[in-house]
Coordinates of C-alpha atoms and ligand atoms in Angstrom, one line a residue:
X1 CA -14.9 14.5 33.5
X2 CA -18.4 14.2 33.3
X3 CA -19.7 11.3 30.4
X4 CA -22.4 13.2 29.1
X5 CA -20.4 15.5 27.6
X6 CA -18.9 12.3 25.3
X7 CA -19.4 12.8 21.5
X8 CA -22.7 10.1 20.9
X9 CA -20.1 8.0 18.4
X10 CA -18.1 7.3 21.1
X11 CA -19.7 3.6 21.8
X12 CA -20.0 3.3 25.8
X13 CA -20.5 -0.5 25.1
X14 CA -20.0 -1.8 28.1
X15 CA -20.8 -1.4 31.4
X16 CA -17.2 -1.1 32.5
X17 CA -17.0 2.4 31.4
X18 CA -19.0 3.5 34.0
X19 CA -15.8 4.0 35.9
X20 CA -15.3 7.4 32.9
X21 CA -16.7 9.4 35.8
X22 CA -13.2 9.0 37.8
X23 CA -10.9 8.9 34.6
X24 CA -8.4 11.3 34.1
X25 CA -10.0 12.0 30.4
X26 CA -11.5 10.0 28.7
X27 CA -10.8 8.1 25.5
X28 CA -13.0 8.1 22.7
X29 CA -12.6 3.9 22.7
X30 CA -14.4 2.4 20.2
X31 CA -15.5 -1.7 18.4
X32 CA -17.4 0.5 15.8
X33 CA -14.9 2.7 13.7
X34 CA -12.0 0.0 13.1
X35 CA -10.8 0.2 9.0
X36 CA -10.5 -1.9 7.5
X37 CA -13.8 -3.6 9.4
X38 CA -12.5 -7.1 10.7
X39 CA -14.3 -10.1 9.7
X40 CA -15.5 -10.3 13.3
X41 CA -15.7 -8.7 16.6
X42 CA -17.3 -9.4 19.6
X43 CA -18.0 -7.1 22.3
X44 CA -16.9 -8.4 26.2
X45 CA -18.4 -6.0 28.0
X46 CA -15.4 -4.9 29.8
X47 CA -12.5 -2.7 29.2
X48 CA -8.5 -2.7 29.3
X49 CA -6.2 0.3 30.1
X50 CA -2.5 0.1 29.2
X51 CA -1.0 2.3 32.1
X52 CA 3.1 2.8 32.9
X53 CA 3.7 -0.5 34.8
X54 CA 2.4 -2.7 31.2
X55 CA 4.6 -4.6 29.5
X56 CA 4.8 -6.6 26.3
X57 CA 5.3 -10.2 26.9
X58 CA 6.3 -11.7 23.8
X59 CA 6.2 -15.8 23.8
X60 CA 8.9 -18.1 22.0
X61 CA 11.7 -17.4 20.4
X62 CA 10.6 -16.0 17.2
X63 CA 12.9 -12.9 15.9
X64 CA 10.1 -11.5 14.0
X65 CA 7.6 -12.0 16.6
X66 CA 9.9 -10.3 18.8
X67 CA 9.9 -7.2 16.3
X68 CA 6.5 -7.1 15.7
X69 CA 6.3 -6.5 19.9
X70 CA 9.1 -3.7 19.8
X71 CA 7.0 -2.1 17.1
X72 CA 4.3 -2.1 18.9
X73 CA 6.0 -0.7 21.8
X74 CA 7.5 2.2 19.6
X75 CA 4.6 2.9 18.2
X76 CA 2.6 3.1 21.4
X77 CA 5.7 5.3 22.9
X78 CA 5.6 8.7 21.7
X79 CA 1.3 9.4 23.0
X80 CA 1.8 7.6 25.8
X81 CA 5.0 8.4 27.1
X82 CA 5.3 4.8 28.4
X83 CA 9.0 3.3 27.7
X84 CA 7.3 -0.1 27.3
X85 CA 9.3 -3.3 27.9
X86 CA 9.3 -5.9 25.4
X87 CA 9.7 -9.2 27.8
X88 CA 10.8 -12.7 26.2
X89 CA 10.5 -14.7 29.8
X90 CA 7.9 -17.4 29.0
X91 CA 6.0 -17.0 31.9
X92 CA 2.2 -15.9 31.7
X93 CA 2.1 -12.2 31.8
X94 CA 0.6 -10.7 34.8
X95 CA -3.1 -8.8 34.5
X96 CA -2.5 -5.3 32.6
X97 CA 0.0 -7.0 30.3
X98 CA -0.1 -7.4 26.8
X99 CA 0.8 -10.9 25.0
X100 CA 1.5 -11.8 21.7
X101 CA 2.0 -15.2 20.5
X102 CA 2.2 -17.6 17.4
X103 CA -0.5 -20.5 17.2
X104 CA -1.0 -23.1 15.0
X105 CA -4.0 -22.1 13.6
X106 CA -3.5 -22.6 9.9
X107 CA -6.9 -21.3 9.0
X108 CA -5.6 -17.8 9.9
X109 CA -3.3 -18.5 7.8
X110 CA -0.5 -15.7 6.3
X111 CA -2.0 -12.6 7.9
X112 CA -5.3 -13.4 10.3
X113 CA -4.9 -12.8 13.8
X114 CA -7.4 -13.0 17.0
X115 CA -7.5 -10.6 19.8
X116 CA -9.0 -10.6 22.9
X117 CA -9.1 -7.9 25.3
X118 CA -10.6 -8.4 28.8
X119 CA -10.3 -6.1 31.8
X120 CA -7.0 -8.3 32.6
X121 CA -5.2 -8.8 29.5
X122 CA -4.9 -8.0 25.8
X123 CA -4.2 -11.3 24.0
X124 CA -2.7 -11.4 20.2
X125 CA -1.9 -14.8 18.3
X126 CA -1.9 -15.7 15.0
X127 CA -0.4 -18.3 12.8
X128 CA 2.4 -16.2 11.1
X129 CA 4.4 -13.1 12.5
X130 CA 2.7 -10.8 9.8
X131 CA -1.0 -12.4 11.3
X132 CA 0.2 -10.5 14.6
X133 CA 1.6 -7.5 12.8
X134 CA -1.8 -7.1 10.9
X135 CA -3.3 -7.2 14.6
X136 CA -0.6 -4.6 16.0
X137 CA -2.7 -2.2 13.8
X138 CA -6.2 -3.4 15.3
X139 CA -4.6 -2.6 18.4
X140 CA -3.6 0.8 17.9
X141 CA -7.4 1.5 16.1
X142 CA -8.7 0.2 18.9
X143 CA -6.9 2.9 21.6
X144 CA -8.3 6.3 21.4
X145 CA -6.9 8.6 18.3
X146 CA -4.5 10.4 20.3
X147 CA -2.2 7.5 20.1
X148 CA -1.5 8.2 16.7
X149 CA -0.1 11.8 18.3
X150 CA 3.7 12.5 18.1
X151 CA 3.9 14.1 21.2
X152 CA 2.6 12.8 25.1
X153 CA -1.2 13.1 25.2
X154 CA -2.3 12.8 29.3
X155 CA -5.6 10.8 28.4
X156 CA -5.9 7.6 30.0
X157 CA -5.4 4.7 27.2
X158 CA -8.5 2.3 27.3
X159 CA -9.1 -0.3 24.8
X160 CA -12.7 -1.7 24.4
X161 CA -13.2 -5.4 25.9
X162 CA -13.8 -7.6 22.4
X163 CA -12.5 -10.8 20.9
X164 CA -12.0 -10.4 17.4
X165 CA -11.3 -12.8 14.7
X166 CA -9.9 -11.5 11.4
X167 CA -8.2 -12.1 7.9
X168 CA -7.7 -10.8 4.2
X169 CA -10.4 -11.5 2.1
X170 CA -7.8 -11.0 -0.8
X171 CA -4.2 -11.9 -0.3
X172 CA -2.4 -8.8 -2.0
X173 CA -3.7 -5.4 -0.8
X174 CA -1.5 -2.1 -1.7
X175 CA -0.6 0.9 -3.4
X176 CA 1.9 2.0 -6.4
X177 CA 3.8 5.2 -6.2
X178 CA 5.1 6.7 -9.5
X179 CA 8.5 8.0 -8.6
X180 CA 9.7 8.1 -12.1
X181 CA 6.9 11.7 -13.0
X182 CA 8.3 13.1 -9.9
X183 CA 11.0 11.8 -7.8
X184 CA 10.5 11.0 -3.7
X185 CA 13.0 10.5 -1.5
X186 CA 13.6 7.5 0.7
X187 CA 12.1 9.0 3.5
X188 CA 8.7 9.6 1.8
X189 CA 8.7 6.2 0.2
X190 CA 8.5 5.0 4.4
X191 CA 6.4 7.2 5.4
X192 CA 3.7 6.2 2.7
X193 CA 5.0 2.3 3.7
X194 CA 4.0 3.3 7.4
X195 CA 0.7 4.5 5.9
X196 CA -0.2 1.5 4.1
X197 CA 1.2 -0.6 6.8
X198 CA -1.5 0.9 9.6
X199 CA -4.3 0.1 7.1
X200 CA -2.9 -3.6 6.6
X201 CA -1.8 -3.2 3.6
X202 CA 0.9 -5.7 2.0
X203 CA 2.2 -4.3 -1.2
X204 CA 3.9 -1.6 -2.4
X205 CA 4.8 -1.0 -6.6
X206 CA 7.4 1.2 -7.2
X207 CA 6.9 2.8 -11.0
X208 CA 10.6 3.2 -11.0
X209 CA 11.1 4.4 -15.1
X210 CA 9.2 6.4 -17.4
X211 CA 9.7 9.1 -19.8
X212 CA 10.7 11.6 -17.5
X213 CA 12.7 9.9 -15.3
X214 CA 15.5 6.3 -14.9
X215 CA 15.2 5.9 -10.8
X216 CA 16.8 3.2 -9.6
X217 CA 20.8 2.8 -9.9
X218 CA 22.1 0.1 -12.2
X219 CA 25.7 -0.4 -11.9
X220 CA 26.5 -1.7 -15.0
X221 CA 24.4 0.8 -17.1
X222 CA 25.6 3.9 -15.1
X223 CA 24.5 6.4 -17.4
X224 CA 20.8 6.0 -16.7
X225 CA 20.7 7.1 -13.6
X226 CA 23.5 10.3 -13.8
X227 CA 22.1 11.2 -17.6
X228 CA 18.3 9.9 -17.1
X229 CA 17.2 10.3 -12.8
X230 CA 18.5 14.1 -13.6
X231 CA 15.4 15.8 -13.9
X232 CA 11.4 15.0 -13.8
X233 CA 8.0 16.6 -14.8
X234 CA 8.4 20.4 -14.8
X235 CA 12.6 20.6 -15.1
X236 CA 13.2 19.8 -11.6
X237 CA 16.2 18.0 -10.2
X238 CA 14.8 14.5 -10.3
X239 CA 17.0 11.7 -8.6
X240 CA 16.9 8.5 -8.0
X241 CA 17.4 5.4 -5.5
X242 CA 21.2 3.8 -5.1
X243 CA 21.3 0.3 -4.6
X244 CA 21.7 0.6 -0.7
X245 CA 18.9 3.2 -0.5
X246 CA 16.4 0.3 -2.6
X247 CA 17.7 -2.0 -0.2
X248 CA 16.9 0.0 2.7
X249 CA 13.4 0.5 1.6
X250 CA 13.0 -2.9 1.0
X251 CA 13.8 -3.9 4.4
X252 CA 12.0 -1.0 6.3
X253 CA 9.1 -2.5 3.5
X254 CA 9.8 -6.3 5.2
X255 CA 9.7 -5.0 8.7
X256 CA 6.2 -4.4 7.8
X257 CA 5.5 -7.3 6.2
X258 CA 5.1 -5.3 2.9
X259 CA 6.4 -6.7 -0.7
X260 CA 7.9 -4.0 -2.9
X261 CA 7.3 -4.6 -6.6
X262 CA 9.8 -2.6 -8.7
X263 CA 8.9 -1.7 -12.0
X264 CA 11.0 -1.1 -15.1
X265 CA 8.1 0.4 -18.0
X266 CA 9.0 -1.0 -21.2
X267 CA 8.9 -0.5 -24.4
X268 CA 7.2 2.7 -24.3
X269 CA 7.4 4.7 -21.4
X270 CA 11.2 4.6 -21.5
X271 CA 12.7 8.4 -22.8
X272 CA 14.7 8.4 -19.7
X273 CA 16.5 5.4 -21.2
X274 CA 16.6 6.4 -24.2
X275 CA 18.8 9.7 -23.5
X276 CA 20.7 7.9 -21.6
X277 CA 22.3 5.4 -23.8
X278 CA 22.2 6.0 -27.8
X279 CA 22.4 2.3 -28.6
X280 CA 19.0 1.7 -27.0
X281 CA 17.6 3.8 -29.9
X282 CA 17.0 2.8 -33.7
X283 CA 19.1 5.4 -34.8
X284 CA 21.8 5.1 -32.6
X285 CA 21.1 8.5 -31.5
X286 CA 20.4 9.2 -28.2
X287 CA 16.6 11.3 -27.5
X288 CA 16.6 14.6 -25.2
X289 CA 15.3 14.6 -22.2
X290 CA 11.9 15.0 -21.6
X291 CA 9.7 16.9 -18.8
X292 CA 6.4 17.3 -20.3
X293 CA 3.3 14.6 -19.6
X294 CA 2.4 13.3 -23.2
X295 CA 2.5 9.7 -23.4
X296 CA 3.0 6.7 -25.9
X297 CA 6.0 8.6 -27.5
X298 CA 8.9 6.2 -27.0
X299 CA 10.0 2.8 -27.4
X300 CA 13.2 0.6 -27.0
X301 CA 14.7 -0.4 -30.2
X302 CA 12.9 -3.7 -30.2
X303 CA 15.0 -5.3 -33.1
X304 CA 18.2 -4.9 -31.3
X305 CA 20.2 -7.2 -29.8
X306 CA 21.4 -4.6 -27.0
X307 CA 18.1 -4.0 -26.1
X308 CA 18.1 -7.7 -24.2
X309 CA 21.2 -7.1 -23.2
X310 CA 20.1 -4.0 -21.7
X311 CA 17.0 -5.7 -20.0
X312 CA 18.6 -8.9 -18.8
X313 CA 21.4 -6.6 -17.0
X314 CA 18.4 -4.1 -15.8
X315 CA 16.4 -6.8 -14.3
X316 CA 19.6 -9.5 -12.8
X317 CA 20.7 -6.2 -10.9
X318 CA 16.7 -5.8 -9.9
X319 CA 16.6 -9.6 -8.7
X320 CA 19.4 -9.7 -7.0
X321 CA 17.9 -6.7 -4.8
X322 CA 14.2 -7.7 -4.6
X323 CA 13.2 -9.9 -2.5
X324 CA 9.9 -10.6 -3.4
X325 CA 8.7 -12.5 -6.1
X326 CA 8.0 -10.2 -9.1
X327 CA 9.1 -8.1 -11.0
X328 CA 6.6 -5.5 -13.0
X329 CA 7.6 -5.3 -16.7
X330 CA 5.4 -2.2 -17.7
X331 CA 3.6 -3.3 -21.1
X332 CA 0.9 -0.4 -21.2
X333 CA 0.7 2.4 -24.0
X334 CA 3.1 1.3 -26.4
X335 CA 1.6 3.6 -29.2
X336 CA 5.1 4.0 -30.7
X337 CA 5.5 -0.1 -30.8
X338 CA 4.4 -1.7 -33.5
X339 CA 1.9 -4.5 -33.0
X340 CA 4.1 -7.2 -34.4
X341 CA 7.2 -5.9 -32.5
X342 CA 5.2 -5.3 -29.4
X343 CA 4.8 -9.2 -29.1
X344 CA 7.8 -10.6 -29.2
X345 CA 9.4 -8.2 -27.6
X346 CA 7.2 -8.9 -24.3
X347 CA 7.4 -12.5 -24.8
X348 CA 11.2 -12.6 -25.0
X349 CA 11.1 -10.3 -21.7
X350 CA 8.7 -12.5 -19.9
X351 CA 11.2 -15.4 -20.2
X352 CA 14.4 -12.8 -18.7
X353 CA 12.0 -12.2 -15.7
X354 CA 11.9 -16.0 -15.3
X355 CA 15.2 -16.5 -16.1
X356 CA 15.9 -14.5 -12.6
X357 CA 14.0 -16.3 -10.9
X358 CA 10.9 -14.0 -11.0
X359 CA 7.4 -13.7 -12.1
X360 CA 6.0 -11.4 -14.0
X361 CA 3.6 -8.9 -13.8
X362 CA 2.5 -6.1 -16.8
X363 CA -0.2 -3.9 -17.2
X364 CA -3.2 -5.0 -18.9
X365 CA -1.4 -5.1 -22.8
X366 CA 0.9 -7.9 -22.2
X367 CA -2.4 -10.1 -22.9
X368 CA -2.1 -9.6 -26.3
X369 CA 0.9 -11.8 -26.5
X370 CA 1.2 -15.3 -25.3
X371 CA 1.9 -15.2 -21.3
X372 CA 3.8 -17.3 -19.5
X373 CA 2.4 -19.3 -16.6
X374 CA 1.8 -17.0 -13.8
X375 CA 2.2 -14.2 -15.7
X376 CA -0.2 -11.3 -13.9
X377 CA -2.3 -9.1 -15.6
X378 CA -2.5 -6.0 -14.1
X379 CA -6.2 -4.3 -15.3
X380 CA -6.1 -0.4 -15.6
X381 CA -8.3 0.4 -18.8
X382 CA -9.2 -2.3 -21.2
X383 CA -11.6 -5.2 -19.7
X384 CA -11.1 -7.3 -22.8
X385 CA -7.5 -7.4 -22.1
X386 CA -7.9 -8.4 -18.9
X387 CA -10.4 -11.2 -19.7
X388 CA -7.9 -12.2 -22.5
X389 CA -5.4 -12.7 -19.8
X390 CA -8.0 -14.8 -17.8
X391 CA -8.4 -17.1 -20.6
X392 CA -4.8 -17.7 -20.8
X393 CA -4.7 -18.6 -17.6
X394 CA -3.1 -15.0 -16.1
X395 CA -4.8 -13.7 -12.4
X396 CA -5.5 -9.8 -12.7
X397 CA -4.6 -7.1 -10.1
X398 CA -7.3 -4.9 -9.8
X399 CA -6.5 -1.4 -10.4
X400 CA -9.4 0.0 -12.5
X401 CA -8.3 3.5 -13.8
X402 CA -12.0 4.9 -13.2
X403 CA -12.3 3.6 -9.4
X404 CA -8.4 3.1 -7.9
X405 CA -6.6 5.1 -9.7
X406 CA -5.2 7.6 -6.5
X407 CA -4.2 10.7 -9.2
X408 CA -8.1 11.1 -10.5
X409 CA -9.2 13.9 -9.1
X410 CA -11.8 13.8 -6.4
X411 CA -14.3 16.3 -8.1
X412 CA -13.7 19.7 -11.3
X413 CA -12.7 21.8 -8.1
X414 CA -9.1 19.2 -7.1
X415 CA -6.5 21.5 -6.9
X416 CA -4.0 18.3 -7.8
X417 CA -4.4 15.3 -10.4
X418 CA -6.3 14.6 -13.6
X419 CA -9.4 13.3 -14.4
X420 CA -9.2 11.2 -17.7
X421 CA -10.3 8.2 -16.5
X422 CA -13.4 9.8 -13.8
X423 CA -13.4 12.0 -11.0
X424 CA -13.5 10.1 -8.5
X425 CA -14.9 11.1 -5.0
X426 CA -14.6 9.2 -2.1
X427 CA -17.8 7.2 -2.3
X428 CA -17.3 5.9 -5.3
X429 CA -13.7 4.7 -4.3
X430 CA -15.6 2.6 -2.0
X431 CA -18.4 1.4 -4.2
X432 CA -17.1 -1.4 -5.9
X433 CA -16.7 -4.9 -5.9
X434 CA -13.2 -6.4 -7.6
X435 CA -15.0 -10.1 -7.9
X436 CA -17.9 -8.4 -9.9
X437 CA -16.3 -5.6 -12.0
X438 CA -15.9 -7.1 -15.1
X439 CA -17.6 -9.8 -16.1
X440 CA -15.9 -12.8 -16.3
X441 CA -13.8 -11.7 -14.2
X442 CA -14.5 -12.7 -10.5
X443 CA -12.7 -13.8 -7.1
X444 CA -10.6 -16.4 -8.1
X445 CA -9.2 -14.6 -11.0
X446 CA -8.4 -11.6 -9.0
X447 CA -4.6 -11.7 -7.4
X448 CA -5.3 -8.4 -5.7
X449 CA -6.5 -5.2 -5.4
X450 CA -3.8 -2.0 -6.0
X451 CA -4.7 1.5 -6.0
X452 CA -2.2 3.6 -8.4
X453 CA -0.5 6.6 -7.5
X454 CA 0.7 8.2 -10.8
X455 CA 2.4 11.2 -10.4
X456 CA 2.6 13.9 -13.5
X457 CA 0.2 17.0 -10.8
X458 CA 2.2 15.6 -7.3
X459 CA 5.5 16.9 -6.1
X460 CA 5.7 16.8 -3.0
X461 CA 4.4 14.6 0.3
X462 CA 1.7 16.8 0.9
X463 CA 0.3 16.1 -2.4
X464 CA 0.9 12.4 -1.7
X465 CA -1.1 12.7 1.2
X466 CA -4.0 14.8 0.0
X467 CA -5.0 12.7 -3.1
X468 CA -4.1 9.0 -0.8
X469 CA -6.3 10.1 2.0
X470 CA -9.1 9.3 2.7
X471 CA -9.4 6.8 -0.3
X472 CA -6.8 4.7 0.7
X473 CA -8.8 3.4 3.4
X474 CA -11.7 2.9 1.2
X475 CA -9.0 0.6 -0.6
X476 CA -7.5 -1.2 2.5
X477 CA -10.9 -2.3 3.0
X478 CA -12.2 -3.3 -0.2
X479 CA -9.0 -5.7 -0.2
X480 CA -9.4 -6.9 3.2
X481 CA -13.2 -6.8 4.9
X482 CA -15.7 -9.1 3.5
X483 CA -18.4 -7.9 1.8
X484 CA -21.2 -9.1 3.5
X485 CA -22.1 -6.5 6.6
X486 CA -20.4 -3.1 5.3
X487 CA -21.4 -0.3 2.8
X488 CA -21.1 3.0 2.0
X489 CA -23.5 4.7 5.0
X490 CA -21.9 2.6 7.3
X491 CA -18.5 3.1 6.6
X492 CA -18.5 6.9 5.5
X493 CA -19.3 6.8 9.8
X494 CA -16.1 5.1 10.3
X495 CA -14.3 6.7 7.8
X496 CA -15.2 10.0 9.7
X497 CA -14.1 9.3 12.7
X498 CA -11.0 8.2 10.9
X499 CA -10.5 12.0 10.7
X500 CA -9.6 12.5 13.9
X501 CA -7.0 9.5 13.4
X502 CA -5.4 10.8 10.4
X503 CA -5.2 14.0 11.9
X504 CA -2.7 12.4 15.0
X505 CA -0.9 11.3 12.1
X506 CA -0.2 14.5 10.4
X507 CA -2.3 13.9 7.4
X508 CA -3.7 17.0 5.8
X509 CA -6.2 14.6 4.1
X510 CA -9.1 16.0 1.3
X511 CA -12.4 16.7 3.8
X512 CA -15.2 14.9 1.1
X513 CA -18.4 16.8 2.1
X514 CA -19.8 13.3 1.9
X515 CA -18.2 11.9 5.2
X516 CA -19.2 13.3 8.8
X517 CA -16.1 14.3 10.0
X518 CA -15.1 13.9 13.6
X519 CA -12.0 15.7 14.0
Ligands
NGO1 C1 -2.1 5.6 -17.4 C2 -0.7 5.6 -18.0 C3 0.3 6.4 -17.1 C4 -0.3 7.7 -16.6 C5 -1.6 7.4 -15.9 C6 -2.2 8.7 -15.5 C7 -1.2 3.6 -17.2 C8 -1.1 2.2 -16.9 N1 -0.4 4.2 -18.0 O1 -2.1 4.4 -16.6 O2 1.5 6.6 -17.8 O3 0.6 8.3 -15.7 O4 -2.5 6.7 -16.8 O5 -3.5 8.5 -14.8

């Protein structure tokens, strides 16, 4: 192995790597390219290499600290080939060891972490468990791309010497995927958690009803699933979540320190229902099913007494399955609504949501009626909505239709997605601030930043993956990094050699001809 012959990103920091010359290969180890960009690193100098004989010492008794080290250690496996040991002995870990441990540090509070790697040690704490599941990821960014490979890579695994401190600059980071357009399976759903979950991400909205589709199983309104999850956009099979699979992806969600949001879309939006059960409708006559892509052409029978019935059931079911604190009540494009039926109707199902023990959350609409306290706004399209919701008190999600919305298309030549709202390429993804958007709307308004996956062009995982990456990122580090000390021609640098990274992963991610790949 002869240095020179290192690509010039690779950042030879530190005098330490002067030992490359003897390395088996060497690892393109870097401080620079880490995404979302921590809120501060310092470079030691020196350098750390994970080899057979490291463990993972793991301090206290902790059950979730010990996870977050067997994660590590099965992340780490597959490239490395090492069957690493997660120890629980108390004692201090020997040099070449990795430690992770709890601290009480409050001001790292939920999710911060520090690091420090040394030519000895590589040392995680944090306040919470999810602090030192956030840093897992650093650590992994921090080892050389292959890592990310599922198969053993024979490349010696060096991590750059640094202490870094870091934390969220917003606490809810994440993405929503529309399963309701077109219908993923359970194993889909986790692989896009992992995805989020290595960019620190935190949330994770499942659009579980629309028109085309009832996706999650309600026991005592059986007929929305069987009659209503049967097909999607297109006329294909559709299907939808039981109980046990939700709860499933909940947990595998919790193991990653992830909320799921669930969302039933109401009134409009809700076809799927609508077939399903004829008493939902007006006219006591059930609708057909639909596979096409218009929208704002249904609405629950909002004078009915069933139709509360129907909620209440829809969302105690919901609650009793979801964790988390809220529950996403839809709200958006109810053309076929009228105005004065709209408002009660979202009033009365603000007060169900709190009824089980939940809070609220509705697309940018729901401000037109009165909101309860901590009601969440959740901005897509109209800015005076979302400052309406301000004034009542409501914090926004971010999810600006012309900047996060995942399904625009990146330029006229996307084979997938639409472009209503903007095409929207990769660098202008990144170039925006939530806190300055709208006016009158700025940080302490904001309850956090969500980039939407709607689904009406995407059928399958591939899709998923071409129109999520590489904006995602972009997203992750909006949410997270501070603003001070990044922009766009620093991070389109990072973001390349991000390529080679997503590539170990099995991404087949959209190449912007604006970023320098490194692949
Ligand atoms: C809108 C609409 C969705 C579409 C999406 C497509 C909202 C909140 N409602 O966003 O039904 O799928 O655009 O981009």
């Amino acid at each position: 192995m002869n240095c020179k012959h290192l690509p010039s990103l690779v950042a030879i920091l530190f005098s330490g790597m002067m030992s490359c010359v003897n390395k088996p290969q060497t690892a393109s180890i870097s401080l620079d390219n880490l995404i979302p960009k921590p809120a501060s690193v310092k470079a030691s100098g020196e350098v750390f290499e994970l080899t057979t004989a490291s463990s993972i010492f793991v301090e206290g008794q902790d059950q979730d600290v010990l996870r977050v080290g067997q994660f590590l250690a099965d992340v780490l496996k597959p490239a490395t080939g090492f069957a690493l040991k997660v120890v629980n002995s108390g004692e201090t870990p020997a040099p070449g060891n990795i430690l992770l441990a709890l601290k009480a540090d409050t001001s790292l509070r939920e999710e911060g972490y520090e690091l420090s790697v040394t030519r000895d040690h590589v040392k995680l704490t944090a306040y919470k468990p999810a602090g030192l599941f956030r840093g897992v990821q650093t650590i992994r960014q921090l080892l050389p791309a292959e890592i990310e490979m599922p198969d053993i890579q024979h490349i010696s695994w060096q991590i750059a010497g640094s202490t870094i401190r870091d934390y969220p600059l917003y606490s809810l980071r994440g993405g929503m995927l529309d399963v309701a357009r077109h219908f993923f399976g359970v194993e889909d759903v986790k692989r896009y958690l992992d995805l989020l979950a290595f960019y620190k991400m935190n949330l994770l909205h499942l659009h579980l009803s629309d028109d085309q589709g009832w996706r999650i199983e309600i026991k005592s309104w059986p007929n929305l699933t069987a009659q209503g999850g049967s097909t999607e956009v297109g006329g294909g099979k559709g299907g939808f979540y039981t109980q046990d699979q939700y709860k499933d992806i909940v947990k595998y969600a919790a193991d990653r320190f992830i909320t799921i949001i669930p969302e039933i879309d109401m009134p409009g939006h809700t076809n799927a229902a609508l077939a399903s059960y004829p008493e939902l409708n007006c006219n006591d006559t059930a609708t057909k099913l639909y596979t096409g892509t218009e929208v704002g052409f249904s609405t629950l029978c909002t004078k009915k007494e069933i139709t509360y019935k129907f909620i209440d059931d829809v969302f105690g079911e919901l609650a009793a399955i979801t964790p988390g604190p809220y529950l996403h009540i839809g709200g958006d494009e109810s053309h076929a609504t009228k105005k004065e039926d709209y408002i009660p109707f979202v009033t009365r199902v603000q007060e169900i949501v709190k009824k089980h023990g939940k809070l609220a959350i509705g697309w940018d609409e729901i401000a037109l009626t009165k909101l309860q306290p901590n009601t969440i706004a959740q901005f897509w399209a109209d800015s005076a909505n979302s400052k309406e919701a301000v004034r009542q008190g409501a914090r926004i999600m971010m999810s600006p239709a012309n900047k996060a919305y995942l399904d625009m298309q990146y330029d006229s030549t996307s084979r997938l997605g639409l472009h209503w709202a903007a095409y929207i390429e990769v660098d202008s993804a990144y170039i925006w601030n939530p806190a300055t958007l709208v006016q009158g709307i700025g940080y302490n308004n904001i309850f956090g930043i969500e980039a939407p996956l709607w689904t009406e062009t995407i059928s399958k995982m591939d899709d998923i993956e071409y129109m999520v990456f590489p904006r995602l990122p972009g997203y992750a580090e909006i949410g997270w990094s501070p603003v001070a000390g990044r922009g766009w021609d620093e991070y389109k640098i990072r973001l390349g050699n991000h390529g080679r990274r997503m590539k170990s992963l099995g991404i087949d991610f959209y190449r912007s001809k604006l970023v320098p790949w490194v692949e």
